[in-house]
Short mmCIF file of C-alpha atoms and ligand atoms in Angstrom, two decimals:
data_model
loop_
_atom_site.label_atom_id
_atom_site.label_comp_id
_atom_site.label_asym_id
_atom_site.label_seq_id
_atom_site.Cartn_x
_atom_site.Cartn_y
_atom_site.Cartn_z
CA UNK V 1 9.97 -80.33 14.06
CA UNK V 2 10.40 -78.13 17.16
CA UNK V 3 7.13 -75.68 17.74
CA UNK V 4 8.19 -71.93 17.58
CA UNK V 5 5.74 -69.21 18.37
CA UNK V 6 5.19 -66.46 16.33
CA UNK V 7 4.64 -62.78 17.78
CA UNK V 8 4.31 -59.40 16.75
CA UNK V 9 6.01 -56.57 18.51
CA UNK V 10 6.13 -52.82 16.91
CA UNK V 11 4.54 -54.62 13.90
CA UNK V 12 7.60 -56.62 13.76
CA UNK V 13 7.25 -60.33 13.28
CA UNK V 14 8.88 -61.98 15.18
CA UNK V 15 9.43 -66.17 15.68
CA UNK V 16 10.70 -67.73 19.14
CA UNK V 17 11.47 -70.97 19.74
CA UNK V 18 9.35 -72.94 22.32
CA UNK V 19 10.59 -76.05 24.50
CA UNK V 20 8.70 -78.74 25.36
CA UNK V 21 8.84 -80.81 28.78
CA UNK V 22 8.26 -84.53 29.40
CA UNK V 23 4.62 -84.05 30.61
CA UNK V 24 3.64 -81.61 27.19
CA UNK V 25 4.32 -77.84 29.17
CA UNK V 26 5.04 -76.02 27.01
CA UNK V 27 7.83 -72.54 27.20
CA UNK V 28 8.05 -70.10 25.05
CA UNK V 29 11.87 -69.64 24.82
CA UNK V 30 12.21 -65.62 24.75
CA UNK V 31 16.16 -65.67 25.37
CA UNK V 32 16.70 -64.03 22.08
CA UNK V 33 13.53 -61.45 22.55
CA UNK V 34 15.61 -58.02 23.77
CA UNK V 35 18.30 -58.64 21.32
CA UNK V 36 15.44 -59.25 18.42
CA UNK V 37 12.92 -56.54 19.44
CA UNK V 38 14.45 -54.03 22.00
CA UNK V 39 11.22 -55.44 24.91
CA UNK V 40 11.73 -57.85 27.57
CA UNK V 41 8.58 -59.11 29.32
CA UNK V 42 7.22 -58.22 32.58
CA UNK V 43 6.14 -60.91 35.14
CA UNK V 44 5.98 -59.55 38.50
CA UNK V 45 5.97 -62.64 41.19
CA UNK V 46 6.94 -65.10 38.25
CA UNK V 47 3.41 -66.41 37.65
CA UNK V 48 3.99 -66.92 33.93
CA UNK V 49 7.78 -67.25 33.92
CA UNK V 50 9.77 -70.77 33.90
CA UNK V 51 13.41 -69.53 35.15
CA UNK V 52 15.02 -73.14 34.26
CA UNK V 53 14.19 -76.73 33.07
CA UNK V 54 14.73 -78.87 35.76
CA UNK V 55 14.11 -82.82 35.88
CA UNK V 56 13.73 -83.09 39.72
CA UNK V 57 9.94 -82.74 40.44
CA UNK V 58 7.09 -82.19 38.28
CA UNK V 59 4.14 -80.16 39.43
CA UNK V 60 0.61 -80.61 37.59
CA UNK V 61 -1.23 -77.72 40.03
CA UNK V 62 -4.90 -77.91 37.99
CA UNK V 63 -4.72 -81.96 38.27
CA UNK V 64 -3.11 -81.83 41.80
CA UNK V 65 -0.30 -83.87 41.03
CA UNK V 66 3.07 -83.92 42.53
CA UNK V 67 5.96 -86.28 41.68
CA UNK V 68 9.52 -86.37 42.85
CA UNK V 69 11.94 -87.79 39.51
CA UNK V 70 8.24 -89.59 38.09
CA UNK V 71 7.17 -91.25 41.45
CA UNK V 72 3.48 -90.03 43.01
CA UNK V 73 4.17 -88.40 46.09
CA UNK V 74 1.13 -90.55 47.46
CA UNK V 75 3.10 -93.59 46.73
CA UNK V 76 6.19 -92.21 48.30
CA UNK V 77 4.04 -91.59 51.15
CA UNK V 78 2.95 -94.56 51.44
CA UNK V 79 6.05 -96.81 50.36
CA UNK V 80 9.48 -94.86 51.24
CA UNK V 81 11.37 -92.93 53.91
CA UNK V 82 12.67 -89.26 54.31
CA UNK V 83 16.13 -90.35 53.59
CA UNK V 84 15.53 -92.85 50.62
CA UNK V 85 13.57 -90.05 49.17
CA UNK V 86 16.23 -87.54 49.85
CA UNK V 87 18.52 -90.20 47.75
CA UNK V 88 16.19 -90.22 44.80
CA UNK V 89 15.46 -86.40 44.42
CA UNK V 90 19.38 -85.79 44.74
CA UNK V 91 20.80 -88.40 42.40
CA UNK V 92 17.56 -89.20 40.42
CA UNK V 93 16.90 -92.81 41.09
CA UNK V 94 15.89 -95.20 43.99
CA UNK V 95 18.76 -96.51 45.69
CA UNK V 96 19.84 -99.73 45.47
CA UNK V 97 20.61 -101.41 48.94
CA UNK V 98 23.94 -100.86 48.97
CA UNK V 99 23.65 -97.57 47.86
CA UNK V 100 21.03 -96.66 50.50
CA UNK V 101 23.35 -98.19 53.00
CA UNK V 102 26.44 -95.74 52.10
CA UNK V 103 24.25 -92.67 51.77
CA UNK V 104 22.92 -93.48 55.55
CA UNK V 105 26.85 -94.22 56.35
CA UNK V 106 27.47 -90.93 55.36
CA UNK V 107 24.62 -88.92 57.23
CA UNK V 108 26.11 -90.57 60.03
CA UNK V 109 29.29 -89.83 59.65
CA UNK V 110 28.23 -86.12 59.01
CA UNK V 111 25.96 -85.61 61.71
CA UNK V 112 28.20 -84.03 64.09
CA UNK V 113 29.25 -80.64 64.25
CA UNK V 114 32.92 -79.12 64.61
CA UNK V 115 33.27 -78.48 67.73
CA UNK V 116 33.59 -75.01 67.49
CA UNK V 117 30.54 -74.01 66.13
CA UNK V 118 28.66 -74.80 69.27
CA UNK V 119 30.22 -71.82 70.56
CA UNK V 120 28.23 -69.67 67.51
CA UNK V 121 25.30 -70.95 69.45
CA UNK V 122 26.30 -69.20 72.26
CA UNK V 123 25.98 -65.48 70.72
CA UNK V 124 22.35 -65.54 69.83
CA UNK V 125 20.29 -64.04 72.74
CA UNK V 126 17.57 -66.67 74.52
CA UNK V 127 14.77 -65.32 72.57
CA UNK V 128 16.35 -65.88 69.18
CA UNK V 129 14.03 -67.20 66.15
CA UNK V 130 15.14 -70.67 65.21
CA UNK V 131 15.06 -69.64 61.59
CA UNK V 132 17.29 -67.08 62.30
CA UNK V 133 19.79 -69.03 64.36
CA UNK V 134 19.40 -72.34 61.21
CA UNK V 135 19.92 -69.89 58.65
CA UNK V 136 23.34 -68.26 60.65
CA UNK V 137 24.31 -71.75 61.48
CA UNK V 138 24.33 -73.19 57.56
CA UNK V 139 26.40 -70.57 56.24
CA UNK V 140 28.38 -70.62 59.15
CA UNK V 141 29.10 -74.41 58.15
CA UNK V 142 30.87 -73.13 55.06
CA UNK V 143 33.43 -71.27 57.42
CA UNK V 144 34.66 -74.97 58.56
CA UNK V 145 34.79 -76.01 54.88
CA UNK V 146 37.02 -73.23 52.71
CA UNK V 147 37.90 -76.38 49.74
CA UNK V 148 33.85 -76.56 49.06
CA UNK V 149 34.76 -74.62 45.37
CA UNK V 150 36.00 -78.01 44.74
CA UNK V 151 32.89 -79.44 42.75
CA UNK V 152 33.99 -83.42 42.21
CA UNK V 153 31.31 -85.70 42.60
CA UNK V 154 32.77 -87.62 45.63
CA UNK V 155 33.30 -84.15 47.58
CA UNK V 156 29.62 -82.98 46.37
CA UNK V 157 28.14 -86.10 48.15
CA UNK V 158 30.05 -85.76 50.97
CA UNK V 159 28.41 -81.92 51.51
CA UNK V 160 25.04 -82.78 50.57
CA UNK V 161 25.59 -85.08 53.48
CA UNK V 162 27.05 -83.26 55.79
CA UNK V 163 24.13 -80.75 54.80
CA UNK V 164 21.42 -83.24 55.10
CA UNK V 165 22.71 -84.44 58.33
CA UNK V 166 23.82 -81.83 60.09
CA UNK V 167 20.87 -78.83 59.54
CA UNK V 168 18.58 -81.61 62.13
CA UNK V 169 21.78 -80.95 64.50
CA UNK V 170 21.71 -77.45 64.00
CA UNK V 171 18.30 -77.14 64.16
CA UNK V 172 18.17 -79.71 67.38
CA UNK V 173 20.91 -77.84 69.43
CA UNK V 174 18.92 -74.17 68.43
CA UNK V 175 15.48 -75.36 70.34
CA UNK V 176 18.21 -77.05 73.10
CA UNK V 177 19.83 -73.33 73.36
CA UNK V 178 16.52 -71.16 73.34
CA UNK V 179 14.78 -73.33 76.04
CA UNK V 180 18.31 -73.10 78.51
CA UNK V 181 18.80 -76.97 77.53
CA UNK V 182 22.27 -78.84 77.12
CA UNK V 183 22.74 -80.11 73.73
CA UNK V 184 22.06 -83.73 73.15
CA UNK V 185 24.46 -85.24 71.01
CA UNK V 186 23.16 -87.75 68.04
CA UNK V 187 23.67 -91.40 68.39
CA UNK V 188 24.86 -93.32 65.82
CA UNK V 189 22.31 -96.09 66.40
CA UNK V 190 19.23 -93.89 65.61
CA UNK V 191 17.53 -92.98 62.68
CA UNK V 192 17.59 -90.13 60.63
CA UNK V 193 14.11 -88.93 62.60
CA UNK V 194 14.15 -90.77 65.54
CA UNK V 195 17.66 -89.54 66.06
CA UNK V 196 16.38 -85.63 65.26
CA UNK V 197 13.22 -86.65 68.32
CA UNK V 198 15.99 -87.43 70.26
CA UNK V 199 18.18 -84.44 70.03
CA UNK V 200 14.89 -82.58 71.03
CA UNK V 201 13.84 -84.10 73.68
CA UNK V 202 16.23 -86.44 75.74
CA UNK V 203 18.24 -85.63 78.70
CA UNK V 204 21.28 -86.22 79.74
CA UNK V 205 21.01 -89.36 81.29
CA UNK V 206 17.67 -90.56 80.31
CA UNK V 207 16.31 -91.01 76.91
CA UNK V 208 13.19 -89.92 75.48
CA UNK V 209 10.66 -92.05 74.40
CA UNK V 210 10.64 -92.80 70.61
CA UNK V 211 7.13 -93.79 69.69
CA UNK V 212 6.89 -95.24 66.36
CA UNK V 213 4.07 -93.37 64.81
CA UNK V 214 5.33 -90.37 66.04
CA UNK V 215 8.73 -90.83 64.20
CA UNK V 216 6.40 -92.28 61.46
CA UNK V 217 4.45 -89.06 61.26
CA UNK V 218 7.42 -86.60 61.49
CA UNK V 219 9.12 -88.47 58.62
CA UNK V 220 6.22 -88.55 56.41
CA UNK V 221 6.53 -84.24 57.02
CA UNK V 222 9.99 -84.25 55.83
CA UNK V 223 9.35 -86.53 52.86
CA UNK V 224 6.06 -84.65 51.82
CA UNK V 225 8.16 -81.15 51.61
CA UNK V 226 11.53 -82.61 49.85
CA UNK V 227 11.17 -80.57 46.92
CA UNK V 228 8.25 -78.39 45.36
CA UNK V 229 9.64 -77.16 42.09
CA UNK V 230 10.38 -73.51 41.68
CA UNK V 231 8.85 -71.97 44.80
CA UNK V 232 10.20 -68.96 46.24
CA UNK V 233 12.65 -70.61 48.71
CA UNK V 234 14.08 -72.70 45.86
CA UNK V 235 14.18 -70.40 43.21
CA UNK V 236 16.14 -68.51 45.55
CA UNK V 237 18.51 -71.02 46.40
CA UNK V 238 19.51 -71.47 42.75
CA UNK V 239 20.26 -67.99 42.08
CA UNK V 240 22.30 -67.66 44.58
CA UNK V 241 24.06 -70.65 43.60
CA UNK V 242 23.40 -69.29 39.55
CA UNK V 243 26.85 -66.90 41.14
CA UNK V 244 28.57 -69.84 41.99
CA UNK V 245 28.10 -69.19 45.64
CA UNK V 246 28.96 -72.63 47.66
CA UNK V 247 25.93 -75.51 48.72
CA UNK V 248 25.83 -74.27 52.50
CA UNK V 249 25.61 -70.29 51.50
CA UNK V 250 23.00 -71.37 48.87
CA UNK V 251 20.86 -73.11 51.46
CA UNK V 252 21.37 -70.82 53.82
CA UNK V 253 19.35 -68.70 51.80
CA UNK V 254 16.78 -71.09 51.02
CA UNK V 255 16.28 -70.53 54.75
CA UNK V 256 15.40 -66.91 54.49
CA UNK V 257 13.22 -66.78 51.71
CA UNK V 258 11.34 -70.15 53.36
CA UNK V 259 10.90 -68.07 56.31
CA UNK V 260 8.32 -65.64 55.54
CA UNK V 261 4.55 -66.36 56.37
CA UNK V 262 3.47 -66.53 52.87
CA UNK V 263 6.03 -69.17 52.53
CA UNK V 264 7.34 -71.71 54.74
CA UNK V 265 5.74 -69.66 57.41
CA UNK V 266 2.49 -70.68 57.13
CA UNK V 267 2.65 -73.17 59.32
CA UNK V 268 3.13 -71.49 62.19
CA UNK V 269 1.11 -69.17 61.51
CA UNK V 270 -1.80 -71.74 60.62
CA UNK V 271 -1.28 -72.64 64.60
CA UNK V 272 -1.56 -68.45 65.43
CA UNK V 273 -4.43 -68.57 63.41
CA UNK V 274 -6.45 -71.68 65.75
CA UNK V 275 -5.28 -70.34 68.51
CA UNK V 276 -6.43 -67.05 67.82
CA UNK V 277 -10.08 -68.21 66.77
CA UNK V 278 -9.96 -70.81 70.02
CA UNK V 279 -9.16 -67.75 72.56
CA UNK V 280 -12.05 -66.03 70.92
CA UNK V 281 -14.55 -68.94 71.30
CA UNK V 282 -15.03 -68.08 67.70
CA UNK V 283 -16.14 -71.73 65.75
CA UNK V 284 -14.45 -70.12 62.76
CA UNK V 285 -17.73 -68.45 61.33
CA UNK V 286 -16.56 -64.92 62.31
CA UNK V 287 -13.12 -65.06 61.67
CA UNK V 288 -14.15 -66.12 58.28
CA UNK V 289 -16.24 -63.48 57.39
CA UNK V 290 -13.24 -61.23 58.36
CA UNK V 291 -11.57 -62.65 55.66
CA UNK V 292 -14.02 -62.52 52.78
CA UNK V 293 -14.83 -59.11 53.66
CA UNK V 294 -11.06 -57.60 53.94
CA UNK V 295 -11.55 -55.92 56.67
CA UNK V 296 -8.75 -56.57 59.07
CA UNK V 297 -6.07 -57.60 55.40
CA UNK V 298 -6.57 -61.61 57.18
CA UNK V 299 -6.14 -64.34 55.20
CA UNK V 300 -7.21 -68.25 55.58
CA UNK V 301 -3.33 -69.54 56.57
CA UNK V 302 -3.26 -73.02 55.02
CA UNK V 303 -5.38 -72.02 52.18
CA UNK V 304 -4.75 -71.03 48.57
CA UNK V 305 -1.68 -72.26 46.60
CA UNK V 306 0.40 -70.10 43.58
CA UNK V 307 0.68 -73.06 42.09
CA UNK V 308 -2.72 -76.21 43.35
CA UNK V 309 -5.37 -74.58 41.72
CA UNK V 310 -7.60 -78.01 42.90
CA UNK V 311 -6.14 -79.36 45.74
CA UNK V 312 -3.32 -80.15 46.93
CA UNK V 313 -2.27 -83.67 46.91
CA UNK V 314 0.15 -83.30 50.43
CA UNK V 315 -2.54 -81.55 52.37
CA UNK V 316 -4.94 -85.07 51.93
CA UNK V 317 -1.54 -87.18 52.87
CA UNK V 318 -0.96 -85.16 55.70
CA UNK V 319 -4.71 -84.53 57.04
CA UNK V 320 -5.01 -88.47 56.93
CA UNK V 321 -2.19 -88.92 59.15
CA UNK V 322 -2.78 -86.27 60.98
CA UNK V 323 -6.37 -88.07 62.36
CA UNK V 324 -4.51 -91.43 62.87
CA UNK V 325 -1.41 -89.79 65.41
CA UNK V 326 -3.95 -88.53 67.19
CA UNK V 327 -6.41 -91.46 67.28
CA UNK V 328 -2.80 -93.57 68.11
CA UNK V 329 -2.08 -91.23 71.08
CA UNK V 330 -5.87 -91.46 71.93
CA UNK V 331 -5.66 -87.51 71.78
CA UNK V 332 -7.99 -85.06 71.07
CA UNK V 333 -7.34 -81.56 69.60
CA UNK V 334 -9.80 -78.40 69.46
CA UNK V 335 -7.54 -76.89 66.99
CA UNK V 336 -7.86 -79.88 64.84
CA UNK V 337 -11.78 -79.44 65.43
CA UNK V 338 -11.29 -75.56 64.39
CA UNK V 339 -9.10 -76.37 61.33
CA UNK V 340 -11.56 -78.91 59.99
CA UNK V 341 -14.58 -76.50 59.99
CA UNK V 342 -12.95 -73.71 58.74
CA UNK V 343 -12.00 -76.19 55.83
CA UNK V 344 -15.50 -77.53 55.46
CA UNK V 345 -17.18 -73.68 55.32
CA UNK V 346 -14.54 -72.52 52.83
CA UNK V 347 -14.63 -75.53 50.70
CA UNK V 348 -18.45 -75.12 50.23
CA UNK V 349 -17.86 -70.92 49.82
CA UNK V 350 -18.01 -69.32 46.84
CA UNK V 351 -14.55 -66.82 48.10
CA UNK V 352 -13.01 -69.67 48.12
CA UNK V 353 -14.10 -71.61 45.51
CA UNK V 354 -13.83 -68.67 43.09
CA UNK V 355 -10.24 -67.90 43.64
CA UNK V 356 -9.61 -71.79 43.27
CA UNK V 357 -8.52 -71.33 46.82
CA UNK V 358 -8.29 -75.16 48.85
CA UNK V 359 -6.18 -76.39 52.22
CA UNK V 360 -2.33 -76.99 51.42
CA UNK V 361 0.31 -79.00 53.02
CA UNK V 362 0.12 -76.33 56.17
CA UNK V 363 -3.11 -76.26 56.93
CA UNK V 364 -2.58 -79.79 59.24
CA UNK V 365 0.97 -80.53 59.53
CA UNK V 366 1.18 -78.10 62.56
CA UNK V 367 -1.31 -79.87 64.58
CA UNK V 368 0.72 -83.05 63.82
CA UNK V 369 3.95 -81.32 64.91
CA UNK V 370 1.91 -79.58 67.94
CA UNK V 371 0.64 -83.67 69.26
CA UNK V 372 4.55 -84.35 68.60
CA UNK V 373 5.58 -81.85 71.01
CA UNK V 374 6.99 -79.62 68.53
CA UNK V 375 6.92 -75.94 69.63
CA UNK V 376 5.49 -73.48 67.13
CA UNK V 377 8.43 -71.53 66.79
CA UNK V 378 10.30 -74.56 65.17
CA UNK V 379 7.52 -75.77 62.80
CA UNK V 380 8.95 -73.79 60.02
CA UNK V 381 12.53 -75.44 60.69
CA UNK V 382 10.83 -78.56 60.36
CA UNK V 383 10.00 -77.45 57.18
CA UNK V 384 13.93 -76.59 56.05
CA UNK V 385 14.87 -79.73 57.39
CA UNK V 386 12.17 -81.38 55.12
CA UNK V 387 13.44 -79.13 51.90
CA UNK V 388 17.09 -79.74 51.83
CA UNK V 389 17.23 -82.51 49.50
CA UNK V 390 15.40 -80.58 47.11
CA UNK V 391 17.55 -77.54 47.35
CA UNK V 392 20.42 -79.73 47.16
CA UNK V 393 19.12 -81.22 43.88
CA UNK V 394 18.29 -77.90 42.56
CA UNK V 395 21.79 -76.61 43.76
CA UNK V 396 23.53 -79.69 41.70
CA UNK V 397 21.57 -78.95 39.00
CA UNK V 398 22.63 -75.57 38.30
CA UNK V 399 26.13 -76.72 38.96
CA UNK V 400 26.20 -79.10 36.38
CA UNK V 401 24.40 -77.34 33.69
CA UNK V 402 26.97 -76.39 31.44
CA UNK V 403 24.89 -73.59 29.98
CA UNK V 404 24.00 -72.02 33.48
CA UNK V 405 24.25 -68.28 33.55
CA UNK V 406 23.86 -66.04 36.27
CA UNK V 407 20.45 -65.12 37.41
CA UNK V 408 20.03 -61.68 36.52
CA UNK V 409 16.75 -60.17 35.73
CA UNK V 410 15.91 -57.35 34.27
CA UNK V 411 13.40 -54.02 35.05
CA UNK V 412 10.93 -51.41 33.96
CA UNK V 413 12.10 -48.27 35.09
CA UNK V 414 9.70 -46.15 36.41
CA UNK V 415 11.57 -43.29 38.54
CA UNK V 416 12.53 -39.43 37.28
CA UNK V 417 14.44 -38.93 33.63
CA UNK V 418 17.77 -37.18 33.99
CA UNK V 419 17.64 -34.16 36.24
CA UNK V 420 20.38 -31.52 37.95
CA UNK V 421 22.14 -32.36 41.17
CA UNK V 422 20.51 -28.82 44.14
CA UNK V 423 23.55 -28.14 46.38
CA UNK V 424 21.98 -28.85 50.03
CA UNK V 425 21.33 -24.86 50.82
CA UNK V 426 19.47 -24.09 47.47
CA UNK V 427 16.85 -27.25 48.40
CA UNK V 428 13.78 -25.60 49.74
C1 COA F 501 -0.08 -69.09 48.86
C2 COA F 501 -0.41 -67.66 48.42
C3 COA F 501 0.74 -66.75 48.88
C4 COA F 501 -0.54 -67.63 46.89
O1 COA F 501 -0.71 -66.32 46.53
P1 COA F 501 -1.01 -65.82 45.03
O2 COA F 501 -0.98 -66.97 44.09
O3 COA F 501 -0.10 -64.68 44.80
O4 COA F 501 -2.51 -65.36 45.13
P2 COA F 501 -3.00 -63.86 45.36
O5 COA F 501 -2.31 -63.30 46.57
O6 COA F 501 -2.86 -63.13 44.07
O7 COA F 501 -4.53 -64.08 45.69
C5 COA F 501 -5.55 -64.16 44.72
C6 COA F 501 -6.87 -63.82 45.41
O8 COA F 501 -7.18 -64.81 46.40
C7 COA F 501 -7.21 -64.21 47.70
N1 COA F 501 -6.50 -65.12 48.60
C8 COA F 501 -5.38 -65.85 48.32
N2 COA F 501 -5.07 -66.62 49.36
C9 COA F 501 -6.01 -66.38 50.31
C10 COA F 501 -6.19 -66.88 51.60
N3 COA F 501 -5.38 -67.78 52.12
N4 COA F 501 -7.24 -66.41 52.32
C11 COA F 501 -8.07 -65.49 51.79
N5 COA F 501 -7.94 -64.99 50.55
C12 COA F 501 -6.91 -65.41 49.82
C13 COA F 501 -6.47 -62.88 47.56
O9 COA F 501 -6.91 -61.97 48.54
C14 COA F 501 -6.87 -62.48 46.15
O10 COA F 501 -8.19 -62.04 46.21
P3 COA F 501 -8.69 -60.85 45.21
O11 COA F 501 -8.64 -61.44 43.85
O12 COA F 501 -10.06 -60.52 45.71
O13 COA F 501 -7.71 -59.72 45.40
C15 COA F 501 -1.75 -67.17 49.04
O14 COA F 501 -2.79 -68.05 48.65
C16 COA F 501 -1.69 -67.07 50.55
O15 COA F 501 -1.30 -66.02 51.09
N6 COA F 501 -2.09 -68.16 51.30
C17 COA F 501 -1.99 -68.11 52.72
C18 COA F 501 -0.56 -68.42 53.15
C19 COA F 501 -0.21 -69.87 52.95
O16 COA F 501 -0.93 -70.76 53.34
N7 COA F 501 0.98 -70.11 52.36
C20 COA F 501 1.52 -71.44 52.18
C21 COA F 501 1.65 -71.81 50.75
S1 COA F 501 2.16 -73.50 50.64
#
C-alpha cells in the first residue's frame, strides 16, 4: 500500500500521497495541496522541499554519504577516473571497454572549438573573471549549434560531449587570454586532465611538464564534484532546462549560480581567507573569534554544509590527497598549516559543533589547486569543469521525464492591497 499523510488545514482533513525513494526518504507529495485547500507551503532556500526525483546521486548528509548511480564516492576515488565517472553519472552505468573507448573518441573529437569563437575571447577586457568569460563562452557554444532542439539520443551524446570536452578548452584559452598568453591547442594524444594541464601551461614550442600525481590530484577534483544532488547550481540548471531551454544555455547557467561564494565560490575564497589570516600573522585564533562573535558578518569558508550535517565524505578524500601532492612535490604550505588549525579549533568548538558545522570539499581542494599552479581566480572553474557531467545528467533527466513541467514556483505576497494611481504633480 502506498503511505499517504494526513493533514489538517482550516479544519479540513486533508490526505496527500507520499513517495518513497530507494534509500527509505520519504516526500510528502503536495502537488494536489492548492487545488485541495486554497495554501501552498512556504520554504524559503528549499531546506524542506524535494523539487524532483532524480536517480543520479544519492545524498545521506547526517551519515555523510555520497554516491554517484549506488557507487561510494570513496570507492570512485579510489578506483575510477573523471571521465569514466562522467560516463556513469550521464548514462547510469560503468562503461564497458568499448563503450569507454567511444565516449573518450568523442571528447576528442569535440574538444576543439569553431574557429570563430576564439574571436568572442577577444571582447572581454584583460581583467575579466574566468567565470564570467566560461559562463559567456557555453551559451555562446549554442550560437554554433541552432539544430540542438533536436533531442535524439545519438545527437544528445554528441553535445554532452562536445560540452564535456570543450568547457576545459574554454576554460583553458580564458586563463591563456587574461594572462596575455596564446592559446594552446589540445592534443589528441593527451588525456582528458593532462590535456586540460597542458592547455594551461605549455608554450608554443615547448611542453609543460605533466607530473603524474599532479594530473592524479586534479582528476580526483573533477571526479569528487561530478554531481551533488539538488544544490543551487544544479537545481538551477534544471529549471532552466524545466523551459526547454537547450544543454549549453542550461549549463551556462549552472555557471552563474555556481559562482557565488556561498556556492562554488568557496573555494576561492577559502584561499582569501588563509591568505588573509597569513598576512595578519594571525594562527587562526583571532580570526576565529571574529567569527563566533559576528562582529565583522565573517564566516569559516570551507565550513558548514546545507546539506553534511557530520562530515563530509569529499573533504576527507580530498584533505588526504591533498598531504600526499605535497609530500610528492616535497612542498610545504603555511596555508595548509593555517587551514588545518583552524579545522582542529572549530572541530573541538562548541559554534561549530552546535550548528553541526564541519570542513567540506573546499576547505583543501584550493591548496591542492594552489601546489598545481592553479591561480585563484580559476579554482571555481575548476569546479564547473568538475560539475558538468552532473548537470548534464540532471539536464537529460528532465528531458526525458515525460511528466516534466515547467519550474514555476509560487509566492506569499506581502506588498500594498489595491490602491489609486497620484498623477506625478499631486505626489508630495
Ligand atoms: C554552506 C552554507 C551556505 C550553508 O548555509 P545554511 O545551511 O543556509 O546555514 P545557515 O546560513 O542557516 O547557518 C546556520 C548557522 O550556522 C552559522 N554558520 C553557517 N556556516 C558558517 C560558517 N561557515 N562559519 C560560521 N558560521 C556559520 C550561521 O551563521 C548560522 O548561525 P546562527 O544560527 O547563529 O544564525 C554555509 O554553511 C556557509 O556559508 N558556509 C561557508 C561557505 C562555504 O563553504 N560554502 C561551500 C558549500 S560546499
Amino acid at each position: 500500500m502506498n503511505p499517504s499523510v494526513k493533514i489538517i488545514i482550516n479544519d479540513q482533513p486533508l490526505e496527500l500521497p507520499a513517495i518513497v525513494g530507494s534509500e527509505g526518504e520519504v516526500g510528502i507529495d503536495i502537488s494536489s495541496l492548492r487545488d485541495q485547500s486554497g495554501s501552498i507551503t512556504l520554504d524559503p532556500g528549499y531546506g524542506n522541499t524535494g523539487a524532483c526525483t532524480s536517480a543520479i546521486t544519492f545524498i545521506d548528509g547526517e551519515k555523510g554519504i555520497l554516491r554517484y548511480r549506488g557507487y561510494d564516492i570513496a570507492e570512485l576515488a579510489q578506483k575510477s577516473t573523471f571521465i569514466e565517472t562522467a560516463y556513469l553519472v550521464i548514462y547510469g552505468e560503468l562503461p564497458t571497454p568499448n563503450q569507454l573507448s567511444e565516449f573518450s573518441d568523442l571528447l576528442t573529437e569535440n574538444q576543439m572549438l569553431h574557429e570563430g569563437m576564439r574571436f568572442h575571447f577577444e571582447g572581454f577586457p584583460p581583467t575579466a573573471h574566468p567565470m564570467a568569460i566560461l559562463s559567456a563562452m557555453i551559451n555562446a557554444t549554442s550560437a554554433y549549434h541552432p539544430n540542438l532542439i533536436n533531442k535524439r539520443e545519438q545527437r544528445f551524446s554528441y553535445h554532452a560531449a562536445r560540452l564535456i570536452s570543450q568547457v576545459r578548452t574554454i576554460a583553458a584559452f580564458s586563463y591563456r587570454k587574461a594572462h596575455g598568453l596564446p592559446a594552446i591547442y589540445p592534443k589528441t594524444t593527451l588525456k582528458y586532465t593532462a590535456n586540460f594541464l597542458h592547455m594551461m601551461f605549455s608554450h608554443p614550442g615547448e611542453d609543460c611538464e605533466l607530473k603524474p600525481e599532479l594530473v592524479k590530484a586534479l582528476d580526483l577534483i573533477f571526479l569528487l564534484h561530478a554531481d551533488h544532488e539538488q544544490n543551487c547550481s544544479t537545481a538551477t540548471v534544471r529549471m532552466v532546462a524545466s523551459s526547454r531551454a537547450n544543454l549549453f544555455a542550461s549549463a551556462s547557467a549552472g555557471v552563474c549560480a555556481l559562482w557565488g561564494p556561498l556556492h562554488g565560490g568557496a573555494n576561492q575564497a577559502v584561499l582569501e581567507m588563509l591568505e588573509e589570516i597569513h598576512q595578519d600573522g594571525d594562527d587562526g585564533t583571532k580570526f576565529l573569534n571574529e567569527v563566533k562573535n559576528k562582529s565583522g558578518h565573517r564566516r569559516l569558508m570551507g565550513f558548514g554544509h546545507r546539506v553534511y550535517k557530520n562530515f563530509d565524505p569529499r573533504a576527507i578524500i580530498i584533505k588526504n590527497q591533498c598531504d600526499k601532492v605535497l609530500e610528492q612535490l616535497h612542498k610545504t604550505d603555511p596555508l595548509l598549516d593555517i587551514a588545518k588549525k583552524l579545522e582542529e579549533i572549530a572541530i573541538h568548538d562548541d559554534y561549530f559543533i552546535s550548528r553541526k558545522l564541519y570542513p567540506n570539499v573546499d576547505f583543501y581542494s584550493g591548496i591542492i589547486m594552489r601546489a598545481i599552479g592553479i591561480p585563484l581566480d580559476m579554482f571555481t572553474v575548476m569546479f564547473a569543469i568538475g560539475r558538468m557531467p552532473g548537470w548534464i545528467a540532471n539536464y537529460k533527466e528532465v528531458m526525458e521525464d515525460s511528466n516534466s513541467r515547467i519550474a514555476r514556483p509560487r509566492q506569499i505576497y506581502t506588498g500594498p492591497n489595491i490602491r489609486s494611481y497620484t498623477p506625478l504633480d499631486a505626489r508630495p
